[in-house]
Amino acid sequence: MTFKTISTTAFTDQKPGTSGLRKKVTVFAQEHYAENFIQSIFDSLEDFQGKTLVLGGDGRYLNRKVIQSTIKIAAANGFGRILVGLGGITSTPAASNLIRKNKAFGGIILSASHNAGGPQGDFGIKFNISNGGPAPEKLTEAMFANSKTITSYKIADCADIDIDTLGSHQIGDTVVEIIDPVKDYAALMESLFDFQAIRTLLQSGFTMRFDAMHAVTGPYATEIFENRLGAKAGSVFNAVPLEDFGGHHPDPNIVYAHELYEELMSANAPDFGAASDGDGDRNLIIGKGMYIAPSDSLAVLAANAHLAPAYSKGIAGIARSMPTSCAADRVAEKLKIGMHETPTGWKFFGNLLDTGLVTICGEESAGTGSDHVREKDGLWAVLLWLNILAVRKQSVAEIMHEHWQTYGRNYYSRHDYEEVASDGANALMDALRAKLPDLKGKTVQGMVVEAADDFAYHDPVDHSVSKHQGIRILFAGGSRLVVRLSGTGTAGATIRIYLERYEADSSKHDLETQAALTPLIAAAAELTEITHYTGREKPSVIT
Ligand code: G1P
Ligand code: ZN
């Protein structure tokens, strides 16, 4: 086996964002672009010689090509064993599980998550460490630094590996194993939940639909829901992973999973609907006639987790990203367990999970998960809901309404202004930041500002500090506004405005969400001056 050293020129824009390096396919298609970044990842790591690397992706356009170059670069850099998901496809939570189960050094996941795919869509590369979770900021900063000075990368000079057949291959001293990524993941799920109770539920006439959005979860969902749990054949739809997700955004929200939403709101709706995203870490939950906001889903799952075998002894604590609604905080208070507020992005949950401070984590962006892996996990959330439904023998709507009666309701919505000019977006953030010191005590749209800051996170485990994680404006009575710039967008800037209103009075729990948030929407317009800075009158996506 010969290993070649290829001379290259550094790119200046390989800065990982909220979740790895994410760019347009056209950017990744430049000669050496992906190879440079993969070598930069390995140059940031120590002592991995002879160890195991897990490799998978969400199957999007470029996946197969970059899987091949990653295998060859990893072999040339001295990894001992590379575990590759069949067809180069592995969901993000399944990859996290494989890293943990095989005591791997880490893993590379090729994904742009919920972003559109295909030649005009997005692609991404991220590295996960040995706990199965995304690389911490210190490491992603080192990768970026290396990517700016790289002059060459090492690669094996060999034919492509057959990734479509299970089996073992040798590149020099490196063993490349093509493995079934579904098997271990399905077994993990079976160890956490009461599959017999869910099977009984599904046999009792309870109906479900799962939209795999032509993304990675199709094979996993078919195996788990239809083969193992006995859901009717066809319950899982859009089940075949496609390189362009059938031309859609594989983002499980009511905008992009519209077909599912319509079905659940129709007269003959099934009892339960769910969806997952491009790489399988996000989830959408809709009951018959009842959409569940992700922040509410986190709160319900935390409050009821003890009904599933894996959490029967109770949960240690809950963590949520800062913009996620405070609904879960009320559950933590009642259960007398710890509550942690972290910056956006799953990587901040790793330390809390590793040290047992929390068991369940979630983000408003349709991400929930637990200490079973170190990523958010779409199918896990769906299965926990099913387990809870099987035990409580109530509908999704009944469970949600009872929850609000007990804890009060946190009305919540996110307004995204996508692809705005970066200069305008930065100017808006600067201007808002400048207002913060004077906001306390002021009345905005009839609401009194109790506190306002630029969120900084002090990690209680490694004591690292992450600053400028989003602007928070907290009003008396539990309402909030949060404003931050996206770290995953690939064109211009995306401004996210998060709106939240707390309502304890159960006679006011059935308002339409946007109507309930009217004063907050007006306060956001006034404080951010968004139309002035962006020229936009309305958000591009409301979730
Ligand atoms: C978005 C979500 C965030 C999530 C991330 C990766 O990041 O807001 O919660 O962790 O995608 O799925 P953002 O674009 O806001 O930086
Ligand atoms: Zn994702």
mmCIF file of N, CA and C in Angstrom, residues 204-307:
data_model
loop_
_atom_site.group_PDB
_atom_site.id
_atom_site.type_symbol
_atom_site.label_atom_id
_atom_site.label_comp_id
_atom_site.label_asym_id
_atom_site.label_seq_id
_atom_site.Cartn_x
_atom_site.Cartn_y
_atom_site.Cartn_z
ATOM 1 N N SER A 204 -53.929 -2.475 19.521
ATOM 2 C CA SER A 204 -55.260 -2.156 20.051
ATOM 3 C C SER A 204 -56.024 -1.180 19.156
ATOM 4 N N GLY A 205 -55.490 -0.933 17.959
ATOM 5 C CA GLY A 205 -56.180 -0.025 17.035
ATOM 6 C C GLY A 205 -55.571 1.367 16.990
ATOM 7 N N PHE A 206 -54.602 1.627 17.845
ATOM 8 C CA PHE A 206 -53.900 2.915 17.846
ATOM 9 C C PHE A 206 -53.108 3.016 16.533
ATOM 10 N N THR A 207 -53.263 4.147 15.827
ATOM 11 C CA THR A 207 -52.599 4.266 14.522
ATOM 12 C C THR A 207 -51.523 5.347 14.541
ATOM 13 N N MET A 208 -50.459 5.118 13.794
ATOM 14 C CA MET A 208 -49.374 6.099 13.734
ATOM 15 C C MET A 208 -48.869 6.260 12.312
ATOM 16 N N ARG A 209 -48.267 7.441 12.052
ATOM 17 C CA ARG A 209 -47.615 7.709 10.771
ATOM 18 C C ARG A 209 -46.261 8.313 11.085
ATOM 19 N N PHE A 210 -45.242 7.846 10.382
ATOM 20 C CA PHE A 210 -43.907 8.412 10.576
ATOM 21 C C PHE A 210 -43.372 8.865 9.228
ATOM 22 N N ASP A 211 -43.041 10.161 9.118
ATOM 23 C CA ASP A 211 -42.507 10.713 7.871
ATOM 24 C C ASP A 211 -40.972 10.736 7.957
ATOM 25 N N ALA A 212 -40.332 9.852 7.199
ATOM 26 C CA ALA A 212 -38.863 9.801 7.234
ATOM 27 C C ALA A 212 -38.249 10.835 6.296
ATOM 28 N N MET A 213 -39.064 11.578 5.592
ATOM 29 C CA MET A 213 -38.633 12.709 4.756
ATOM 30 C C MET A 213 -37.550 12.347 3.744
ATOM 31 N N HIS A 214 -37.554 11.102 3.274
ATOM 32 C CA HIS A 214 -36.532 10.599 2.336
ATOM 33 C C HIS A 214 -35.126 10.826 2.883
ATOM 34 N N ALA A 215 -35.015 10.759 4.187
ATOM 35 C CA ALA A 215 -33.716 11.000 4.816
ATOM 36 C C ALA A 215 -33.253 9.733 5.524
ATOM 37 N N VAL A 216 -32.313 9.891 6.422
ATOM 38 C CA VAL A 216 -31.591 8.728 6.940
ATOM 39 C C VAL A 216 -32.441 7.779 7.779
ATOM 40 N N THR A 217 -33.512 8.282 8.440
ATOM 41 C CA THR A 217 -34.211 7.398 9.385
ATOM 42 C C THR A 217 -35.111 6.344 8.742
ATOM 43 N N GLY A 218 -35.351 6.439 7.424
ATOM 44 C CA GLY A 218 -36.243 5.463 6.777
ATOM 45 C C GLY A 218 -35.981 4.021 7.189
ATOM 46 N N PRO A 219 -34.764 3.520 6.952
ATOM 47 C CA PRO A 219 -34.499 2.118 7.310
ATOM 48 C C PRO A 219 -34.613 1.837 8.815
ATOM 49 N N TYR A 220 -34.224 2.789 9.636
ATOM 50 C CA TYR A 220 -34.316 2.600 11.097
ATOM 51 C C TYR A 220 -35.780 2.539 11.526
ATOM 52 N N ALA A 221 -36.578 3.489 11.008
ATOM 53 C CA ALA A 221 -37.976 3.578 11.419
ATOM 54 C C ALA A 221 -38.767 2.361 10.942
ATOM 55 N N THR A 222 -38.477 1.899 9.724
ATOM 56 C CA THR A 222 -39.186 0.725 9.211
ATOM 57 C C THR A 222 -38.876 -0.490 10.080
ATOM 58 N N GLU A 223 -37.598 -0.659 10.408
ATOM 59 C CA GLU A 223 -37.208 -1.808 11.238
ATOM 60 C C GLU A 223 -37.865 -1.733 12.622
ATOM 61 N N ILE A 224 -37.823 -0.541 13.230
ATOM 62 C CA ILE A 224 -38.321 -0.429 14.607
ATOM 63 C C ILE A 224 -39.853 -0.412 14.662
ATOM 64 N N PHE A 225 -40.485 0.476 13.923
ATOM 65 C CA PHE A 225 -41.943 0.614 14.071
ATOM 66 C C PHE A 225 -42.713 -0.526 13.395
ATOM 67 N N GLU A 226 -42.305 -0.850 12.170
ATOM 68 C CA GLU A 226 -43.091 -1.862 11.455
ATOM 69 C C GLU A 226 -42.636 -3.284 11.798
ATOM 70 N N ASN A 227 -41.315 -3.549 11.713
ATOM 71 C CA ASN A 227 -40.863 -4.931 11.926
ATOM 72 C C ASN A 227 -40.880 -5.335 13.401
ATOM 73 N N ARG A 228 -40.362 -4.472 14.266
ATOM 74 C CA ARG A 228 -40.258 -4.899 15.670
ATOM 75 C C ARG A 228 -41.498 -4.575 16.497
ATOM 76 N N LEU A 229 -42.190 -3.475 16.186
ATOM 77 C CA LEU A 229 -43.323 -3.076 17.026
ATOM 78 C C LEU A 229 -44.679 -3.371 16.385
ATOM 79 N N GLY A 230 -44.659 -3.819 15.156
ATOM 80 C CA GLY A 230 -45.906 -4.258 14.524
ATOM 81 C C GLY A 230 -46.821 -3.156 14.030
ATOM 82 N N ALA A 231 -46.292 -1.953 13.811
ATOM 83 C CA ALA A 231 -47.141 -0.922 13.183
ATOM 84 C C ALA A 231 -47.497 -1.402 11.779
ATOM 85 N N LYS A 232 -48.652 -1.006 11.322
ATOM 86 C CA LYS A 232 -49.142 -1.427 9.996
ATOM 87 C C LYS A 232 -48.110 -1.106 8.912
ATOM 88 N N ALA A 233 -47.945 -2.005 7.938
ATOM 89 C CA ALA A 233 -47.031 -1.723 6.826
ATOM 90 C C ALA A 233 -47.462 -0.416 6.171
ATOM 91 N N GLY A 234 -46.500 0.446 5.860
ATOM 92 C CA GLY A 234 -46.841 1.737 5.256
ATOM 93 C C GLY A 234 -46.996 2.846 6.295
ATOM 94 N N SER A 235 -46.921 2.504 7.579
ATOM 95 C CA SER A 235 -46.982 3.543 8.622
ATOM 96 C C SER A 235 -45.805 4.497 8.459
ATOM 97 N N VAL A 236 -44.666 3.935 8.013
ATOM 98 C CA VAL A 236 -43.494 4.775 7.736
ATOM 99 C C VAL A 236 -43.548 5.148 6.259
ATOM 100 N N PHE A 237 -43.529 6.440 5.965
ATOM 101 C CA PHE A 237 -43.560 6.835 4.550
ATOM 102 C C PHE A 237 -42.391 7.766 4.226
ATOM 103 N N ASN A 238 -42.186 8.017 2.925
ATOM 104 C CA ASN A 238 -40.957 8.689 2.455
ATOM 105 C C ASN A 238 -39.739 7.976 3.050
ATOM 106 N N ALA A 239 -39.786 6.639 3.003
ATOM 107 C CA ALA A 239 -38.839 5.826 3.777
ATOM 108 C C ALA A 239 -37.509 5.577 3.080
ATOM 109 N N VAL A 240 -37.419 5.884 1.794
ATOM 110 C CA VAL A 240 -36.168 5.588 1.083
ATOM 111 C C VAL A 240 -35.256 6.821 1.090
ATOM 112 N N PRO A 241 -34.048 6.704 1.680
ATOM 113 C CA PRO A 241 -33.136 7.858 1.686
ATOM 114 C C PRO A 241 -32.753 8.261 0.255
ATOM 115 N N LEU A 242 -32.861 9.536 -0.055
ATOM 116 C CA LEU A 242 -32.487 10.032 -1.382
ATOM 117 C C LEU A 242 -31.418 11.119 -1.237
ATOM 118 N N GLU A 243 -30.567 11.235 -2.256
ATOM 119 C CA GLU A 243 -29.455 12.200 -2.178
ATOM 120 C C GLU A 243 -29.930 13.643 -2.086
ATOM 121 N N ASP A 244 -31.160 13.902 -2.591
ATOM 122 C CA ASP A 244 -31.676 15.280 -2.513
ATOM 123 C C ASP A 244 -32.954 15.354 -1.685
ATOM 124 N N PHE A 245 -33.226 14.304 -0.892
ATOM 125 C CA PHE A 245 -34.416 14.247 -0.023
ATOM 126 C C PHE A 245 -35.697 14.504 -0.810
ATOM 127 N N GLY A 246 -35.678 14.075 -2.063
ATOM 128 C CA GLY A 246 -36.875 14.273 -2.898
ATOM 129 C C GLY A 246 -37.122 15.739 -3.207
ATOM 130 N N GLY A 247 -36.078 16.559 -3.066
ATOM 131 C CA GLY A 247 -36.210 17.980 -3.392
ATOM 132 C C GLY A 247 -36.726 18.826 -2.233
ATOM 133 N N HIS A 248 -36.943 18.198 -1.059
ATOM 134 C CA HIS A 248 -37.480 18.958 0.082
ATOM 135 C C HIS A 248 -36.404 19.254 1.126
ATOM 136 N N HIS A 249 -36.727 20.178 2.018
ATOM 137 C CA HIS A 249 -35.897 20.404 3.202
ATOM 138 C C HIS A 249 -36.206 19.269 4.172
ATOM 139 N N PRO A 250 -35.237 18.467 4.558
ATOM 140 C CA PRO A 250 -35.567 17.381 5.488
ATOM 141 C C PRO A 250 -35.612 17.903 6.927
ATOM 142 N N ASP A 251 -36.474 18.886 7.145
ATOM 143 C CA ASP A 251 -36.566 19.533 8.452
ATOM 144 C C ASP A 251 -37.951 19.253 9.031
ATOM 145 N N PRO A 252 -38.015 18.510 10.124
ATOM 146 C CA PRO A 252 -39.320 18.082 10.631
ATOM 147 C C PRO A 252 -40.038 19.186 11.398
ATOM 148 N N ASN A 253 -40.585 20.132 10.687
ATOM 149 C CA ASN A 253 -41.453 21.117 11.326
ATOM 150 C C ASN A 253 -42.728 21.211 10.495
ATOM 151 N N ILE A 254 -43.670 22.000 10.972
ATOM 152 C CA ILE A 254 -44.966 21.973 10.279
ATOM 153 C C ILE A 254 -44.917 22.667 8.926
ATOM 154 N N VAL A 255 -43.836 23.377 8.649
ATOM 155 C CA VAL A 255 -43.685 23.980 7.324
ATOM 156 C C VAL A 255 -43.215 22.917 6.328
ATOM 157 N N TYR A 256 -42.156 22.208 6.659
ATOM 158 C CA TYR A 256 -41.579 21.248 5.703
ATOM 159 C C TYR A 256 -42.193 19.849 5.787
ATOM 160 N N ALA A 257 -42.781 19.501 6.931
ATOM 161 C CA ALA A 257 -43.486 18.205 7.008
ATOM 162 C C ALA A 257 -44.986 18.477 6.910
ATOM 163 N N HIS A 258 -45.330 19.262 5.916
ATOM 164 C CA HIS A 258 -46.706 19.751 5.786
ATOM 165 C C HIS A 258 -47.711 18.631 5.543
ATOM 166 N N GLU A 259 -47.281 17.654 4.727
ATOM 167 C CA GLU A 259 -48.170 16.533 4.379
ATOM 168 C C GLU A 259 -48.603 15.794 5.658
ATOM 169 N N LEU A 260 -47.644 15.551 6.522
ATOM 170 C CA LEU A 260 -47.926 14.861 7.793
ATOM 171 C C LEU A 260 -48.856 15.710 8.650
ATOM 172 N N TYR A 261 -48.547 16.993 8.721
ATOM 173 C CA TYR A 261 -49.345 17.912 9.538
ATOM 174 C C TYR A 261 -50.806 17.908 9.082
ATOM 175 N N GLU A 262 -50.999 18.037 7.756
ATOM 176 C CA GLU A 262 -52.368 18.055 7.215
ATOM 177 C C GLU A 262 -53.110 16.773 7.584
ATOM 178 N N GLU A 263 -52.391 15.646 7.471
ATOM 179 C CA GLU A 263 -53.027 14.365 7.762
ATOM 180 C C GLU A 263 -53.463 14.298 9.231
ATOM 181 N N LEU A 264 -52.612 14.788 10.111
ATOM 182 C CA LEU A 264 -52.929 14.724 11.551
ATOM 183 C C LEU A 264 -54.039 15.699 11.945
ATOM 184 N N MET A 265 -54.250 16.713 11.108
ATOM 185 C CA MET A 265 -55.305 17.692 11.409
ATOM 186 C C MET A 265 -56.621 17.325 10.714
ATOM 187 N N SER A 266 -56.611 16.265 9.892
ATOM 188 C CA SER A 266 -57.805 15.923 9.108
ATOM 189 C C SER A 266 -58.819 15.143 9.963
ATOM 190 N N ALA A 267 -60.017 14.975 9.413
ATOM 191 C CA ALA A 267 -61.083 14.301 10.159
ATOM 192 C C ALA A 267 -60.719 12.863 10.519
ATOM 193 N N ASN A 268 -60.071 12.157 9.583
ATOM 194 C CA ASN A 268 -59.730 10.756 9.863
ATOM 195 C C ASN A 268 -58.279 10.591 10.293
ATOM 196 N N ALA A 269 -57.812 11.533 11.060
ATOM 197 C CA ALA A 269 -56.396 11.521 11.428
ATOM 198 C C ALA A 269 -56.014 10.280 12.225
ATOM 199 N N PRO A 270 -54.767 9.817 12.016
ATOM 200 C CA PRO A 270 -54.262 8.760 12.907
ATOM 201 C C PRO A 270 -54.079 9.335 14.321
ATOM 202 N N ASP A 271 -53.785 8.475 15.282
ATOM 203 C CA ASP A 271 -53.638 8.947 16.667
ATOM 204 C C ASP A 271 -52.339 9.698 16.896
ATOM 205 N N PHE A 272 -51.333 9.362 16.088
ATOM 206 C CA PHE A 272 -49.994 9.879 16.387
ATOM 207 C C PHE A 272 -49.194 10.044 15.105
ATOM 208 N N GLY A 273 -48.547 11.194 14.966
ATOM 209 C CA GLY A 273 -47.690 11.429 13.807
ATOM 210 C C GLY A 273 -46.328 11.914 14.260
ATOM 211 N N ALA A 274 -45.296 11.538 13.520
ATOM 212 C CA ALA A 274 -43.949 11.964 13.894
ATOM 213 C C ALA A 274 -43.081 12.025 12.649
ATOM 214 N N ALA A 275 -41.988 12.765 12.754
ATOM 215 C CA ALA A 275 -41.042 12.861 11.638
ATOM 216 C C ALA A 275 -39.655 13.089 12.200
ATOM 217 N N SER A 276 -38.659 12.865 11.332
ATOM 218 C CA SER A 276 -37.282 13.118 11.748
ATOM 219 C C SER A 276 -36.553 13.825 10.613
ATOM 220 N N ASP A 277 -35.352 14.326 10.871
ATOM 221 C CA ASP A 277 -34.687 15.170 9.874
ATOM 222 C C ASP A 277 -33.641 14.413 9.055
ATOM 223 N N GLY A 278 -32.864 15.160 8.265
ATOM 224 C CA GLY A 278 -31.872 14.589 7.356
ATOM 225 C C GLY A 278 -31.001 13.526 7.998
ATOM 226 N N ASP A 279 -30.457 13.804 9.167
ATOM 227 C CA ASP A 279 -29.523 12.871 9.802
ATOM 228 C C ASP A 279 -30.117 12.173 11.020
ATOM 229 N N GLY A 280 -31.420 12.344 11.241
ATOM 230 C CA GLY A 280 -32.097 11.529 12.256
ATOM 231 C C GLY A 280 -31.976 12.002 13.688
ATOM 232 N N ASP A 281 -31.507 13.220 13.908
ATOM 233 C CA ASP A 281 -31.400 13.627 15.307
ATOM 234 C C ASP A 281 -32.547 14.521 15.774
ATOM 235 N N ARG A 282 -33.314 15.079 14.824
ATOM 236 C CA ARG A 282 -34.450 15.920 15.236
ATOM 237 C C ARG A 282 -35.751 15.129 15.213
ATOM 238 N N ASN A 283 -36.777 15.663 15.871
ATOM 239 C CA ASN A 283 -38.073 14.993 15.844
ATOM 240 C C ASN A 283 -39.204 15.997 15.824
ATOM 241 N N LEU A 284 -40.303 15.557 15.241
ATOM 242 C CA LEU A 284 -41.543 16.330 15.249
ATOM 243 C C LEU A 284 -42.620 15.416 15.799
ATOM 244 N N ILE A 285 -43.410 15.917 16.737
ATOM 245 C CA ILE A 285 -44.488 15.118 17.331
ATOM 246 C C ILE A 285 -45.820 15.846 17.096
ATOM 247 N N ILE A 286 -46.768 15.146 16.494
ATOM 248 C CA ILE A 286 -48.112 15.707 16.317
ATOM 249 C C ILE A 286 -49.124 14.642 16.741
ATOM 250 N N GLY A 287 -49.978 15.012 17.664
ATOM 251 C CA GLY A 287 -51.072 14.107 18.018
ATOM 252 C C GLY A 287 -52.245 14.378 17.089
ATOM 253 N N LYS A 288 -53.262 13.544 17.203
ATOM 254 C CA LYS A 288 -54.488 13.771 16.414
ATOM 255 C C LYS A 288 -55.002 15.178 16.728
ATOM 256 N N GLY A 289 -54.943 16.067 15.722
ATOM 257 C CA GLY A 289 -55.437 17.437 15.909
ATOM 258 C C GLY A 289 -54.619 18.295 16.845
ATOM 259 N N MET A 290 -53.417 17.874 17.181
ATOM 260 C CA MET A 290 -52.645 18.613 18.188
ATOM 261 C C MET A 290 -51.140 18.601 17.906
ATOM 262 N N TYR A 291 -50.623 19.740 17.492
ATOM 263 C CA TYR A 291 -49.182 19.883 17.281
ATOM 264 C C TYR A 291 -48.493 20.107 18.632
ATOM 265 N N ILE A 292 -47.386 19.445 18.847
ATOM 266 C CA ILE A 292 -46.654 19.621 20.107
ATOM 267 C C ILE A 292 -45.387 20.434 19.831
ATOM 268 N N ALA A 293 -45.299 21.609 20.431
ATOM 269 C CA ALA A 293 -44.092 22.420 20.248
ATOM 270 C C ALA A 293 -42.909 21.686 20.898
ATOM 271 N N PRO A 294 -41.738 21.712 20.243
ATOM 272 C CA PRO A 294 -40.597 20.959 20.782
ATOM 273 C C PRO A 294 -40.265 21.287 22.246
ATOM 274 N N SER A 295 -40.406 22.548 22.641
ATOM 275 C CA SER A 295 -40.102 22.898 24.034
ATOM 276 C C SER A 295 -41.097 22.228 24.987
ATOM 277 N N ASP A 296 -42.362 22.123 24.542
ATOM 278 C CA ASP A 296 -43.360 21.422 25.356
ATOM 279 C C ASP A 296 -43.076 19.929 25.384
ATOM 280 N N SER A 297 -42.631 19.415 24.234
ATOM 281 C CA SER A 297 -42.322 17.992 24.160
ATOM 282 C C SER A 297 -41.223 17.644 25.168
ATOM 283 N N LEU A 298 -40.202 18.492 25.232
ATOM 284 C CA LEU A 298 -39.118 18.265 26.206
ATOM 285 C C LEU A 298 -39.691 18.200 27.617
ATOM 286 N N ALA A 299 -40.583 19.125 27.942
ATOM 287 C CA ALA A 299 -41.152 19.176 29.288
ATOM 288 C C ALA A 299 -41.991 17.933 29.582
ATOM 289 N N VAL A 300 -42.806 17.511 28.603
ATOM 290 C CA VAL A 300 -43.649 16.323 28.803
ATOM 291 C C VAL A 300 -42.771 15.071 28.954
ATOM 292 N N LEU A 301 -41.747 14.964 28.106
ATOM 293 C CA LEU A 301 -40.883 13.780 28.188
ATOM 294 C C LEU A 301 -40.167 13.731 29.534
ATOM 295 N N ALA A 302 -39.695 14.880 30.008
ATOM 296 C CA ALA A 302 -38.990 14.901 31.295
ATOM 297 C C ALA A 302 -39.945 14.541 32.439
ATOM 298 N N ALA A 303 -41.170 15.065 32.359
ATOM 299 C CA ALA A 303 -42.131 14.822 33.439
ATOM 300 C C ALA A 303 -42.612 13.372 33.481
ATOM 301 N N ASN A 304 -42.551 12.681 32.334
ATOM 302 C CA ASN A 304 -43.104 11.321 32.252
ATOM 303 C C ASN A 304 -42.056 10.236 31.990
ATOM 304 N N ALA A 305 -40.792 10.617 31.943
ATOM 305 C CA ALA A 305 -39.745 9.658 31.564
ATOM 306 C C ALA A 305 -39.752 8.421 32.461
ATOM 307 N N HIS A 306 -40.124 8.593 33.730
ATOM 308 C CA HIS A 306 -40.106 7.465 34.672
ATOM 309 C C HIS A 306 -41.044 6.333 34.242
ATOM 310 N N LEU A 307 -41.924 6.589 33.272
ATOM 311 C CA LEU A 307 -42.835 5.540 32.800
ATOM 312 C C LEU A 307 -42.134 4.566 31.847
#
